Coordinates of C-alpha atoms and ligand atoms in Angstrom, one line a residue:
X1 CA 13.5 0.2 -31.5
X2 CA 13.2 -2.8 -29.6
X3 CA 14.4 -1.6 -26.2
X4 CA 14.1 -3.7 -23.4
X5 CA 12.1 -1.8 -20.4
X6 CA 15.1 -2.3 -17.3
X7 CA 14.4 -0.8 -13.8
X8 CA 18.2 -0.2 -13.3
X9 CA 17.6 2.6 -16.6
X10 CA 15.1 4.3 -14.2
X11 CA 18.3 4.8 -11.7
X12 CA 20.7 5.1 -14.5
X13 CA 18.6 8.0 -16.4
X14 CA 18.1 9.7 -12.7
X15 CA 21.7 9.9 -12.1
X16 CA 22.2 11.2 -16.3
X17 CA 20.4 14.2 -15.7
X18 CA 19.0 14.6 -12.3
X19 CA 22.4 13.3 -10.6
X20 CA 22.1 16.3 -7.9
X21 CA 18.6 16.0 -6.7
X22 CA 18.4 14.7 -3.4
X23 CA 17.2 11.2 -1.4
X24 CA 16.7 11.9 2.3
X25 CA 16.3 9.5 5.0
X26 CA 15.6 9.0 8.3
X27 CA 17.9 6.4 9.1
X28 CA 17.2 3.0 11.1
X29 CA 20.1 3.8 13.4
X30 CA 18.5 7.8 14.3
X31 CA 20.7 10.5 12.3
X32 CA 19.0 12.0 8.9
X33 CA 21.0 10.5 6.0
X34 CA 21.2 12.7 2.6
X35 CA 22.8 12.0 -0.8
X36 CA 21.9 12.1 -4.5
X37 CA 20.6 9.9 -7.0
X38 CA 24.3 10.0 -8.1
X39 CA 25.1 8.4 -4.7
X40 CA 22.6 5.8 -4.8
X41 CA 23.5 4.9 -8.3
X42 CA 27.4 5.3 -7.4
X43 CA 26.0 2.9 -4.5
X44 CA 23.9 0.3 -6.2
X45 CA 26.5 -0.7 -8.8
X46 CA 28.7 -1.1 -5.9
X47 CA 25.9 -3.5 -4.2
X48 CA 25.6 -5.3 -7.3
X49 CA 29.0 -6.0 -7.7
X50 CA 29.1 -7.5 -4.5
X51 CA 26.2 -9.5 -5.0
X52 CA 27.6 -11.1 -8.0
X53 CA 30.5 -11.8 -5.7
X54 CA 28.3 -13.8 -3.3
X55 CA 27.0 -15.9 -6.0
X56 CA 23.5 -14.2 -6.8
X57 CA 22.0 -15.1 -10.0
X58 CA 19.7 -14.4 -12.5
X59 CA 16.3 -15.2 -10.8
X60 CA 17.5 -15.7 -7.5
X61 CA 15.3 -14.6 -5.2
X62 CA 16.7 -11.6 -2.1
X63 CA 14.9 -10.8 0.8
X64 CA 14.4 -7.7 2.3
X65 CA 12.9 -6.9 6.1
X66 CA 13.5 -3.5 5.9
X67 CA 11.7 0.4 6.5
X68 CA 11.8 2.9 3.7
X69 CA 15.6 3.9 3.7
X70 CA 17.9 4.6 1.1
X71 CA 19.7 1.4 1.6
X72 CA 16.6 -0.3 1.1
X73 CA 16.3 1.8 -2.3
X74 CA 20.0 1.0 -3.5
X75 CA 18.6 -2.8 -2.8
X76 CA 15.7 -2.5 -5.2
X77 CA 18.3 -1.5 -8.0
X78 CA 21.2 -3.5 -7.2
X79 CA 18.8 -7.0 -7.0
X80 CA 16.7 -6.4 -10.2
X81 CA 19.7 -4.6 -12.0
X82 CA 21.5 -8.0 -12.3
X83 CA 18.4 -10.2 -12.7
X84 CA 17.7 -11.1 -9.2
X85 CA 14.5 -10.8 -7.7
X86 CA 13.5 -8.4 -4.6
X87 CA 11.3 -10.2 -2.4
X88 CA 9.8 -7.5 0.5
X89 CA 9.2 -8.9 3.9
X90 CA 6.3 -7.8 5.9
X91 CA 7.8 -7.0 9.2
X92 CA 4.4 -7.0 11.2
X93 CA 3.6 -10.7 9.7
X94 CA 3.3 -13.2 12.4
X95 CA 6.2 -15.8 12.6
X96 CA 4.4 -18.3 11.2
X97 CA 3.7 -16.7 8.3
X98 CA 6.7 -15.2 7.9
X99 CA 8.9 -18.4 7.7
X100 CA 6.4 -19.8 5.3
X101 CA 6.8 -17.3 2.9
X102 CA 10.6 -17.1 2.9
X103 CA 10.5 -21.4 1.9
X104 CA 8.2 -20.7 -0.5
X105 CA 9.9 -17.9 -2.4
X106 CA 13.3 -19.9 -0.9
X107 CA 15.2 -16.5 -0.6
X108 CA 19.3 -17.0 -0.6
X109 CA 20.1 -14.2 1.3
X110 CA 17.7 -11.5 3.7
X111 CA 18.7 -8.2 4.1
X112 CA 17.2 -6.8 7.5
X113 CA 17.4 -3.5 9.0
X114 CA 19.4 -3.0 12.1
X115 CA 15.8 -2.9 14.6
X116 CA 14.3 -5.7 12.8
X117 CA 17.1 -8.3 13.3
X118 CA 15.7 -9.8 16.4
X119 CA 12.3 -11.1 14.2
X120 CA 15.5 -13.1 11.8
X121 CA 17.0 -14.8 15.1
X122 CA 13.2 -15.6 16.2
X123 CA 12.6 -18.2 13.4
X124 CA 16.6 -18.0 12.0
X125 CA 16.9 -21.9 12.4
X126 CA 13.1 -22.5 10.3
X127 CA 14.8 -20.1 7.3
X128 CA 15.7 -23.8 4.8
X129 CA 17.3 -21.6 1.9
X130 CA 18.9 -18.6 3.4
X131 CA 22.3 -18.7 3.2
X132 CA 23.2 -15.4 5.1
X133 CA 22.1 -12.6 6.5
X134 CA 23.1 -8.7 5.8
X135 CA 22.1 -6.3 8.2
X136 CA 21.8 -2.9 6.6
X137 CA 23.9 -0.8 8.7
X138 CA 27.7 -0.1 9.2
X139 CA 30.4 -1.7 11.2
X140 CA 29.8 0.1 14.1
X141 CA 26.4 -0.6 14.7
X142 CA 26.6 -4.7 14.1
X143 CA 24.6 -6.6 16.5
X144 CA 25.4 -9.5 19.0
X145 CA 23.8 -12.2 17.3
X146 CA 23.9 -16.3 17.1
X147 CA 23.0 -16.0 13.2
X148 CA 24.6 -17.9 11.7
X149 CA 27.0 -15.7 8.5
X150 CA 25.6 -12.6 9.3
X151 CA 27.3 -10.1 6.9
X152 CA 27.6 -5.6 7.5
X153 CA 26.3 -4.1 4.6
X154 CA 28.2 -1.2 4.5
X155 CA 31.4 -3.8 4.8
X156 CA 29.9 -5.6 1.9
X157 CA 30.2 -3.0 -0.6
X158 CA 33.0 -0.7 1.0
X159 CA 35.4 -3.6 -0.4
X160 CA 33.7 -2.5 -4.4
X161 CA 34.5 -0.1 -7.1
X162 CA 31.5 1.0 -9.1
X163 CA 32.8 -0.1 -12.3
X164 CA 30.2 -1.8 -13.2
X165 CA 27.9 -1.6 -16.5
X166 CA 24.2 -2.7 -15.6
X167 CA 23.2 -5.8 -17.4
X168 CA 20.9 -5.9 -20.3
X169 CA 18.2 -8.9 -20.6
X170 CA 14.7 -9.8 -21.4
X171 CA 12.5 -7.2 -19.9
X172 CA 10.0 -10.0 -19.1
X173 CA 12.0 -11.2 -16.7
X174 CA 11.2 -11.0 -12.7
X175 CA 12.1 -8.2 -10.8
X176 CA 10.5 -8.2 -7.4
X177 CA 8.2 -10.2 -5.5
X178 CA 5.8 -9.4 -3.2
X179 CA 3.1 -11.9 -0.5
X180 CA -0.3 -11.0 -0.2
X181 CA -1.6 -10.3 2.6
X182 CA -3.2 -13.6 3.0
X183 CA -6.6 -13.2 5.0
X184 CA -8.0 -16.5 4.1
X185 CA -5.2 -19.1 3.2
X186 CA -1.7 -18.7 2.9
X187 CA -0.1 -16.2 1.4
X188 CA 0.5 -15.8 -2.8
X189 CA 3.4 -14.4 -4.4
X190 CA 2.9 -12.2 -7.1
X191 CA 5.9 -11.5 -8.6
X192 CA 6.3 -8.3 -10.9
X193 CA 9.3 -8.0 -14.3
X194 CA 10.9 -5.1 -15.0
X195 CA 8.6 -4.4 -18.1
X196 CA 5.4 -4.6 -15.7
X197 CA 7.6 -2.2 -13.2
X198 CA 8.6 0.4 -15.9
X199 CA 5.1 0.7 -17.9
X200 CA 3.6 1.2 -14.2
X201 CA 6.0 3.7 -13.1
X202 CA 5.4 5.9 -16.2
X203 CA 1.4 5.7 -15.8
X204 CA 1.7 6.5 -11.8
X205 CA 4.0 9.5 -13.0
X206 CA 0.7 11.3 -14.9
X207 CA -0.6 14.6 -13.7
X208 CA -3.7 12.6 -12.9
X209 CA -2.4 9.9 -11.1
X210 CA 0.4 10.7 -8.6
X211 CA 1.6 14.0 -10.5
X212 CA 5.5 13.0 -10.5
X213 CA 8.0 15.3 -11.8
X214 CA 11.3 17.0 -10.8
X215 CA 10.3 19.6 -8.9
X216 CA 8.1 17.6 -6.5
X217 CA 8.8 16.2 -2.8
X218 CA 7.8 13.1 -2.9
X219 CA 7.4 11.1 0.7
X220 CA 6.4 7.8 0.9
X221 CA 5.0 6.7 4.2
X222 CA 3.4 3.7 2.8
X223 CA 5.8 0.8 3.0
X224 CA 8.5 -0.6 0.7
X225 CA 7.2 -3.8 1.9
X226 CA 4.0 -3.0 0.7
X227 CA 3.5 -3.2 -2.9
X228 CA 6.8 -1.7 -3.3
X229 CA 5.4 1.6 -1.8
X230 CA 3.1 2.1 -4.2
X231 CA 5.9 2.2 -6.9
X232 CA 7.1 5.3 -5.9
X233 CA 10.8 4.1 -5.6
X234 CA 10.6 3.6 -9.4
X235 CA 7.8 6.5 -10.4
X236 CA 10.0 9.2 -8.7
X237 CA 13.1 7.9 -10.1
X238 CA 12.0 7.6 -13.4
X239 CA 11.0 11.8 -13.0
X240 CA 14.0 13.0 -10.8
X241 CA 11.7 13.8 -7.7
X242 CA 13.3 14.3 -4.2
X243 CA 12.4 11.4 -2.7
X244 CA 12.4 11.4 1.5
X245 CA 11.9 8.4 3.3
X246 CA 10.3 8.4 6.6
X247 CA 12.4 5.0 8.4
X248 CA 11.2 3.2 11.2
X249 CA 9.5 6.3 12.5
X250 CA 5.7 6.6 11.4
X251 CA 4.2 8.6 14.5
X252 CA 2.3 11.8 13.7
X253 CA 5.5 14.2 15.3
X254 CA 8.1 12.1 13.5
X255 CA 6.1 12.3 9.6
X256 CA 5.2 16.0 10.3
X257 CA 9.1 17.2 11.3
X258 CA 10.4 15.8 7.4
X259 CA 7.1 17.1 6.1
X260 CA 8.2 20.7 7.0
X261 CA 12.1 19.9 7.2
X262 CA 11.8 18.5 3.8
X263 CA 9.2 20.7 2.1
X264 CA 7.4 17.7 1.3
X265 CA 4.9 18.2 -1.5
X266 CA 3.1 14.9 -1.7
X267 CA 2.8 12.0 0.7
X268 CA 1.3 8.7 0.1
X269 CA -0.2 6.2 2.8
X270 CA -3.0 4.2 4.0
X271 CA -5.8 6.3 6.3
X272 CA -4.7 4.8 9.8
X273 CA -1.0 6.3 9.3
X274 CA -2.9 9.6 8.6
X275 CA -5.1 9.5 11.3
X276 CA -2.1 9.7 13.2
X277 CA -0.8 12.8 11.5
X278 CA -4.5 14.9 11.4
X279 CA -4.8 14.3 15.4
X280 CA -1.2 15.2 15.8
X281 CA -1.9 18.7 13.8
X282 CA -5.0 19.6 15.7
X283 CA -3.4 18.6 19.0
X284 CA -0.3 21.2 18.2
X285 CA -1.9 23.4 16.4
X286 CA 0.2 22.5 13.2
X287 CA 0.2 22.2 9.5
X288 CA 2.5 21.9 6.8
X289 CA 2.3 24.7 4.1
X290 CA 4.2 22.7 1.2
X291 CA 2.4 20.0 1.4
X292 CA -0.5 20.2 -1.7
X293 CA -1.0 16.2 -2.3
X294 CA -1.7 13.4 -0.5
X295 CA -2.5 10.2 -2.3
X296 CA -4.8 7.5 0.3
X297 CA -5.5 3.8 -0.3
X298 CA -5.1 0.7 0.6
X299 CA -8.3 0.6 2.6
X300 CA -11.5 3.0 1.8
X301 CA -11.5 6.7 3.3
X302 CA -13.9 8.2 5.3
X303 CA -15.5 11.6 3.9
X304 CA -14.4 13.1 7.1
X305 CA -10.6 12.4 6.3
X306 CA -10.9 13.9 3.1
X307 CA -13.1 16.6 4.2
X308 CA -10.6 17.6 7.3
X309 CA -7.1 17.7 5.0
X310 CA -8.8 19.6 2.2
X311 CA -10.7 21.9 4.3
X312 CA -9.1 22.2 7.3
X313 CA -5.3 22.5 6.1
X314 CA -5.6 23.1 2.4
X315 CA -4.1 19.7 1.1
X316 CA -5.8 17.7 -1.9
X317 CA -6.9 14.5 -1.2
X318 CA -6.6 11.6 -4.2
X319 CA -8.4 8.6 -3.4
X320 CA -6.4 5.6 -4.8
X321 CA -7.6 1.7 -5.4
X322 CA -5.5 -1.4 -6.0
X323 CA -3.9 -4.6 -5.0
X324 CA -0.5 -6.4 -5.0
X325 CA -1.5 -8.2 -7.9
X326 CA -2.2 -4.7 -9.9
X327 CA 1.7 -3.2 -8.9
X328 CA -1.1 -2.0 -7.3
X329 CA -2.2 0.8 -9.1
X330 CA -5.8 0.5 -10.6
X331 CA -8.1 3.4 -10.2
X332 CA -8.0 7.1 -8.5
X333 CA -10.3 9.8 -7.7
X334 CA -10.3 13.0 -8.9
X335 CA -13.1 15.4 -9.7
X336 CA -14.1 15.9 -13.3
X337 CA -13.2 19.2 -14.0
X338 CA -16.9 20.1 -15.3
X339 CA -18.0 19.8 -11.7
X340 CA -18.4 23.2 -10.4
X341 CA -16.2 24.2 -7.3
X342 CA -19.0 25.6 -5.4
X343 CA -20.9 21.8 -5.7
X344 CA -18.7 20.5 -2.7
X345 CA -22.0 17.2 -1.9
X346 CA -21.1 16.8 -5.9
X347 CA -17.5 16.6 -5.7
X348 CA -17.1 14.5 -2.4
X349 CA -19.6 11.8 -3.8
X350 CA -17.1 11.7 -6.9
X351 CA -13.7 11.6 -3.9
X352 CA -15.6 9.6 -1.9
X353 CA -15.6 6.8 -4.9
X354 CA -12.4 5.0 -5.3
X355 CA -12.0 6.5 -9.0
X356 CA -11.5 6.0 -12.3
X357 CA -9.1 3.3 -13.9
X358 CA -5.4 4.5 -14.8
X359 CA -4.7 4.4 -18.5
X360 CA -3.9 0.6 -19.3
X361 CA -6.1 -0.6 -16.8
X362 CA -9.4 -2.5 -17.9
X363 CA -12.2 -2.8 -15.8
X364 CA -15.3 -4.9 -15.7
X365 CA -18.2 -6.1 -13.1
X366 CA -19.8 -9.2 -13.6
X367 CA -22.8 -11.5 -11.5
X368 CA -22.3 -14.6 -10.3
X369 CA -22.8 -16.9 -13.3
X370 CA -20.0 -14.0 -14.8
X371 CA -22.2 -11.6 -16.8
X372 CA -21.0 -8.5 -17.7
X373 CA -23.3 -5.9 -15.7
X374 CA -24.4 -2.5 -16.5
X375 CA -22.3 0.6 -16.0
X376 CA -24.7 2.9 -14.6
X377 CA -23.6 3.3 -10.6
X378 CA -26.2 1.1 -9.4
X379 CA -25.7 -2.7 -10.2
X380 CA -23.2 -4.4 -8.2
X381 CA -20.8 -7.5 -8.9
X382 CA -16.8 -8.5 -8.5
X383 CA -14.9 -6.4 -10.3
X384 CA -12.5 -8.4 -12.9
X385 CA -9.1 -6.2 -14.3
X386 CA -6.8 -6.6 -16.4
X387 CA -3.4 -4.9 -18.0
X388 CA 0.1 -4.9 -18.3
X389 CA 1.0 -4.7 -14.7
X390 CA -1.6 -7.1 -13.5
X391 CA -0.4 -10.5 -12.5
X392 CA -1.1 -13.3 -14.8
X393 CA -1.0 -16.0 -12.1
X394 CA 1.0 -16.6 -8.5
X395 CA 4.6 -17.3 -8.4
X396 CA 4.7 -21.3 -8.0
X397 CA 0.7 -21.9 -8.1
X398 CA 0.1 -24.3 -11.3
X399 CA -3.4 -22.8 -11.6
X400 CA -5.2 -19.6 -9.6
X401 CA -8.8 -19.7 -9.0
X402 CA -8.8 -15.9 -9.2
X403 CA -7.1 -16.0 -13.1
X404 CA -9.5 -16.7 -15.9
X405 CA -9.3 -18.3 -19.2
X406 CA -9.8 -14.7 -21.0
X407 CA -7.1 -13.0 -18.8
X408 CA -9.4 -11.5 -16.7
X409 CA -8.1 -11.3 -13.4
X410 CA -11.1 -11.5 -10.5
X411 CA -10.3 -8.7 -7.4
X412 CA -12.8 -10.3 -4.5
X413 CA -14.3 -6.8 -4.4
X414 CA -17.4 -5.8 -5.3
X415 CA -18.5 -2.8 -6.5
X416 CA -20.3 -0.5 -9.1
X417 CA -19.0 1.7 -11.7
X418 CA -20.6 4.5 -12.9
X419 CA -21.6 6.4 -16.6
X420 CA -18.3 8.5 -15.7
X421 CA -16.3 5.3 -15.3
X422 CA -16.5 6.0 -11.3
X423 CA -15.5 2.5 -9.5
X424 CA -16.8 2.8 -6.2
X425 CA -16.2 -0.3 -3.7
X426 CA -18.8 -1.5 -1.7
X427 CA -17.1 -4.3 -0.2
X428 CA -14.7 -7.6 0.2
X429 CA -17.1 -10.3 -1.0
X430 CA -16.6 -11.4 1.7
X431 CA -17.4 -9.0 4.0
X432 CA -20.6 -7.9 2.8
X433 CA -23.4 -8.1 5.0
X434 CA -26.6 -10.0 3.5
X435 CA -29.7 -8.8 5.1
X436 CA -33.2 -10.4 3.8
X437 CA -31.6 -11.8 0.8
X438 CA -30.1 -7.8 -0.1
X439 CA -26.6 -6.8 0.6
X440 CA -25.6 -3.9 3.5
X441 CA -22.2 -2.3 2.2
X442 CA -20.0 -2.5 5.1
X443 CA -17.5 0.1 3.8
X444 CA -20.5 3.2 3.3
X445 CA -21.7 2.7 6.8
X446 CA -18.2 2.8 8.3
X447 CA -17.1 5.7 6.0
X448 CA -20.4 7.6 7.2
X449 CA -20.3 6.4 11.1
X450 CA -17.1 8.2 10.9
X451 CA -18.4 11.3 10.2
X452 CA -20.1 11.7 13.5
X453 CA -18.4 13.5 16.0
X454 CA -17.7 11.1 19.3
X455 CA -16.3 8.5 16.7
X456 CA -12.8 8.1 15.1
X457 CA -12.6 4.6 13.8
X458 CA -15.6 2.1 12.7
X459 CA -16.0 -1.2 11.8
X460 CA -18.9 -3.2 10.7
X461 CA -19.4 -6.9 10.3
X462 CA -22.9 -9.0 10.0
X463 CA -24.0 -11.4 12.6
X464 CA -26.5 -13.9 13.0
X465 CA -30.1 -12.8 13.0
X466 CA -32.8 -15.4 12.9
X467 CA -35.3 -13.2 11.2
X468 CA -33.0 -11.7 8.6
X469 CA -30.2 -14.0 8.1
X470 CA -27.3 -11.0 8.9
X471 CA -27.6 -7.8 10.1
X472 CA -24.8 -5.3 10.7
X473 CA -23.5 -5.4 14.0
X474 CA -21.2 -1.7 14.2
X475 CA -17.4 -1.5 16.9
X476 CA -16.2 2.1 17.3
X477 CA -13.7 3.3 18.8
X478 CA -14.7 6.7 20.4
X479 CA -12.9 10.1 19.7
X480 CA -10.8 11.5 22.6
X481 CA -13.4 12.1 25.9
X482 CA -16.8 10.8 23.9
X483 CA -18.8 8.5 24.6
X484 CA -20.7 7.0 21.6
X485 CA -24.1 5.9 21.9
X486 CA -25.7 4.2 18.9
X487 CA -29.3 5.8 18.7
X488 CA -27.6 9.1 18.4
X489 CA -24.7 7.3 15.7
X490 CA -28.2 5.9 13.9
X491 CA -30.0 9.4 14.0
X492 CA -26.9 11.0 12.4
X493 CA -26.4 7.6 9.4
X494 CA -30.8 8.3 8.7
X495 CA -30.6 9.7 5.7
X496 CA -27.5 9.0 4.5
X497 CA -28.2 5.1 4.3
X498 CA -31.2 2.9 3.7
X499 CA -33.3 2.7 7.0
X500 CA -33.0 -1.1 7.1
X501 CA -28.8 -0.6 7.5
X502 CA -29.0 1.3 9.9
X503 CA -26.9 -1.2 12.4
X504 CA -28.6 -3.2 15.8
X505 CA -26.5 -2.7 18.3
X506 CA -22.9 -1.5 18.7
X507 CA -19.8 -2.0 20.6
X508 CA -17.3 0.5 22.1
X509 CA -13.0 -0.8 21.8
X510 CA -10.4 1.3 22.7
X511 CA -8.9 0.4 19.6
X512 CA -9.4 -1.9 16.2
X513 CA -7.2 -5.0 15.1
X514 CA -5.1 -3.4 12.4
X515 CA -3.1 -6.1 10.0
X516 CA -0.1 -5.8 8.5
X517 CA -0.9 -3.8 5.6
X518 CA -2.8 -1.1 7.7
X519 CA -6.0 -3.0 7.1
X520 CA -8.7 -3.6 9.5
X521 CA -9.0 -7.4 10.0
X522 CA -12.2 -8.3 9.6
X523 CA -11.4 -11.8 10.6
X524 CA -11.0 -10.8 14.1
X525 CA -14.0 -9.3 14.5
X526 CA -16.0 -11.3 13.3
X527 CA -14.2 -14.2 15.5
X528 CA -14.6 -11.8 18.5
X529 CA -18.1 -10.3 18.0
X530 CA -19.6 -13.2 15.4
X531 CA -21.3 -14.6 18.2
X532 CA -22.5 -11.7 19.4
X533 CA -26.4 -11.5 20.6
X534 CA -28.1 -8.9 18.9
X535 CA -30.6 -7.0 21.0
X536 CA -33.4 -7.3 17.6
X537 CA -32.9 -10.8 17.7
Ligands
AMP601 P1 -3.5 -5.5 -1.1 O1 -3.6 -6.3 -2.2 O2 -3.0 -5.8 0.7 O3 -3.2 -3.8 -1.1 O4 -5.3 -5.3 -0.5 C1 -5.9 -5.1 -1.9 C2 -7.6 -4.5 -1.4 O5 -7.2 -4.3 -0.5 C3 -8.2 -4.8 -2.0 O6 -8.8 -5.8 -2.9 C4 -9.3 -3.9 -1.5 O7 -10.2 -4.9 -1.2 C5 -8.7 -3.0 -0.3 N1 -8.3 -1.8 -1.0 C6 -7.7 -1.3 -1.5 N2 -7.7 0.4 -1.8 C7 -8.7 0.6 -1.3 C8 -9.9 1.7 -1.7 N3 -9.5 3.0 -2.0 N4 -10.9 1.6 -1.1 C9 -11.4 0.1 -0.3 N5 -10.7 -0.9 -0.3 C10 -9.7 -0.8 -1.0

């Protein structure tokens, strides 16, 4: 039967078959909040009615500026459920980018968490399309503010009954919108549909992907404002998994407390967050017995982090790769069953790669002329992808350079693909270091350098060299009480990378600049250190 795939059906199903399964949140107001899928379904329908009463129509953009909590979850379902578009805004954006995005999307309402209201106050006068701001709290916590038409979330839904049937419409209707980080040029909007979101949710739940199931307890540390928390609010709901939302507190101690108290089995996030947690565990001699698995992605994971999770704490690491334009799931790295448990070197070689495509994602690598390259693990070229949850263009942009006529999307990642299908990201095409006509992978160098005991974080950029064009400059954050030396790091790297890859110089910094989505900002490092004079020059 040709039945439309509807996002509201996910929550309706969870209500029907897993209605008593819990959704636990660290609220922005402070206390832990707990309720069930049944409660979430009731309140989402109340909110759907409230939105309709506000005049929200099919296709309207309703923005959120919010942490991972139950209220954000309700908005996801209520907004998309009535055919409007949930537009997630990243609170870590600079005000100018933030304003650009709201005006480009023409958001009509913004739902904002209590502690993020000042971000809106700072730019309110410049938000041209916004009719009202809804503070995601109750009357008792409403802030004093000079914003026009400030509404209270709990008051908004309080007056509504839940006597509401989710409407059915074309599954290709837009459901949510997320702008790319925009490291070059203006951010661009990736628009998802009900169909793409539900198919992505099915795929994400597969055992060899996120392995979502009713018996799982899932903590998405990855924010709901970054590619819909990798789709977990949909996949978890589809399966009735217990959800644990960390709210605004993402430090090691706060995450640890939730992991232990809620007996979390699976958590997902970017490497910088896990670095904080691993440090907390080591410094306080703690661990989390219930936690079996973590999915880490967004940037490459150093092998030292995978080793630490698996060998020190007994937690399986699944390395994932994806993009905003891909909803985001692209590949995931699991070790093939025929690799012996004892062959640790081979296992880590697989895990360090970004992994094999999830069913639904087609991949190829191409040279500068667009010719397909062999999948031999050696040839590298730009990765092209296509699939039912990959965006076919950008919101309100007529022509996208990244989309070709044959329906492939150019990712901007330079990759290899091996005969088993494992993709490995060598670099972003703009970060690759061109030395004497050959390429050096900054990601590979960074990962290896982070294995050195004196180094906690590393980034590598290419700087000008009169003979070689570019040579690698290593920038490191030292481990606690350590003083890294280039000679010792290069000795450690010898044999792990080609000799001509060894960095020509090193700079020690207190911290690396991290962007709004948890990635090291290479552009900022290049602006700061791009003119560095190498001793070899
Ligand atoms: P975003 O759209 O902000 O999620 O960024 C997508 C980009 O992040 C990709 O094109 C990659 O360059 C990078 N990325 C995501 N996951 C990984 C990973 N596991 N390893 C290396 N780079 C990654």
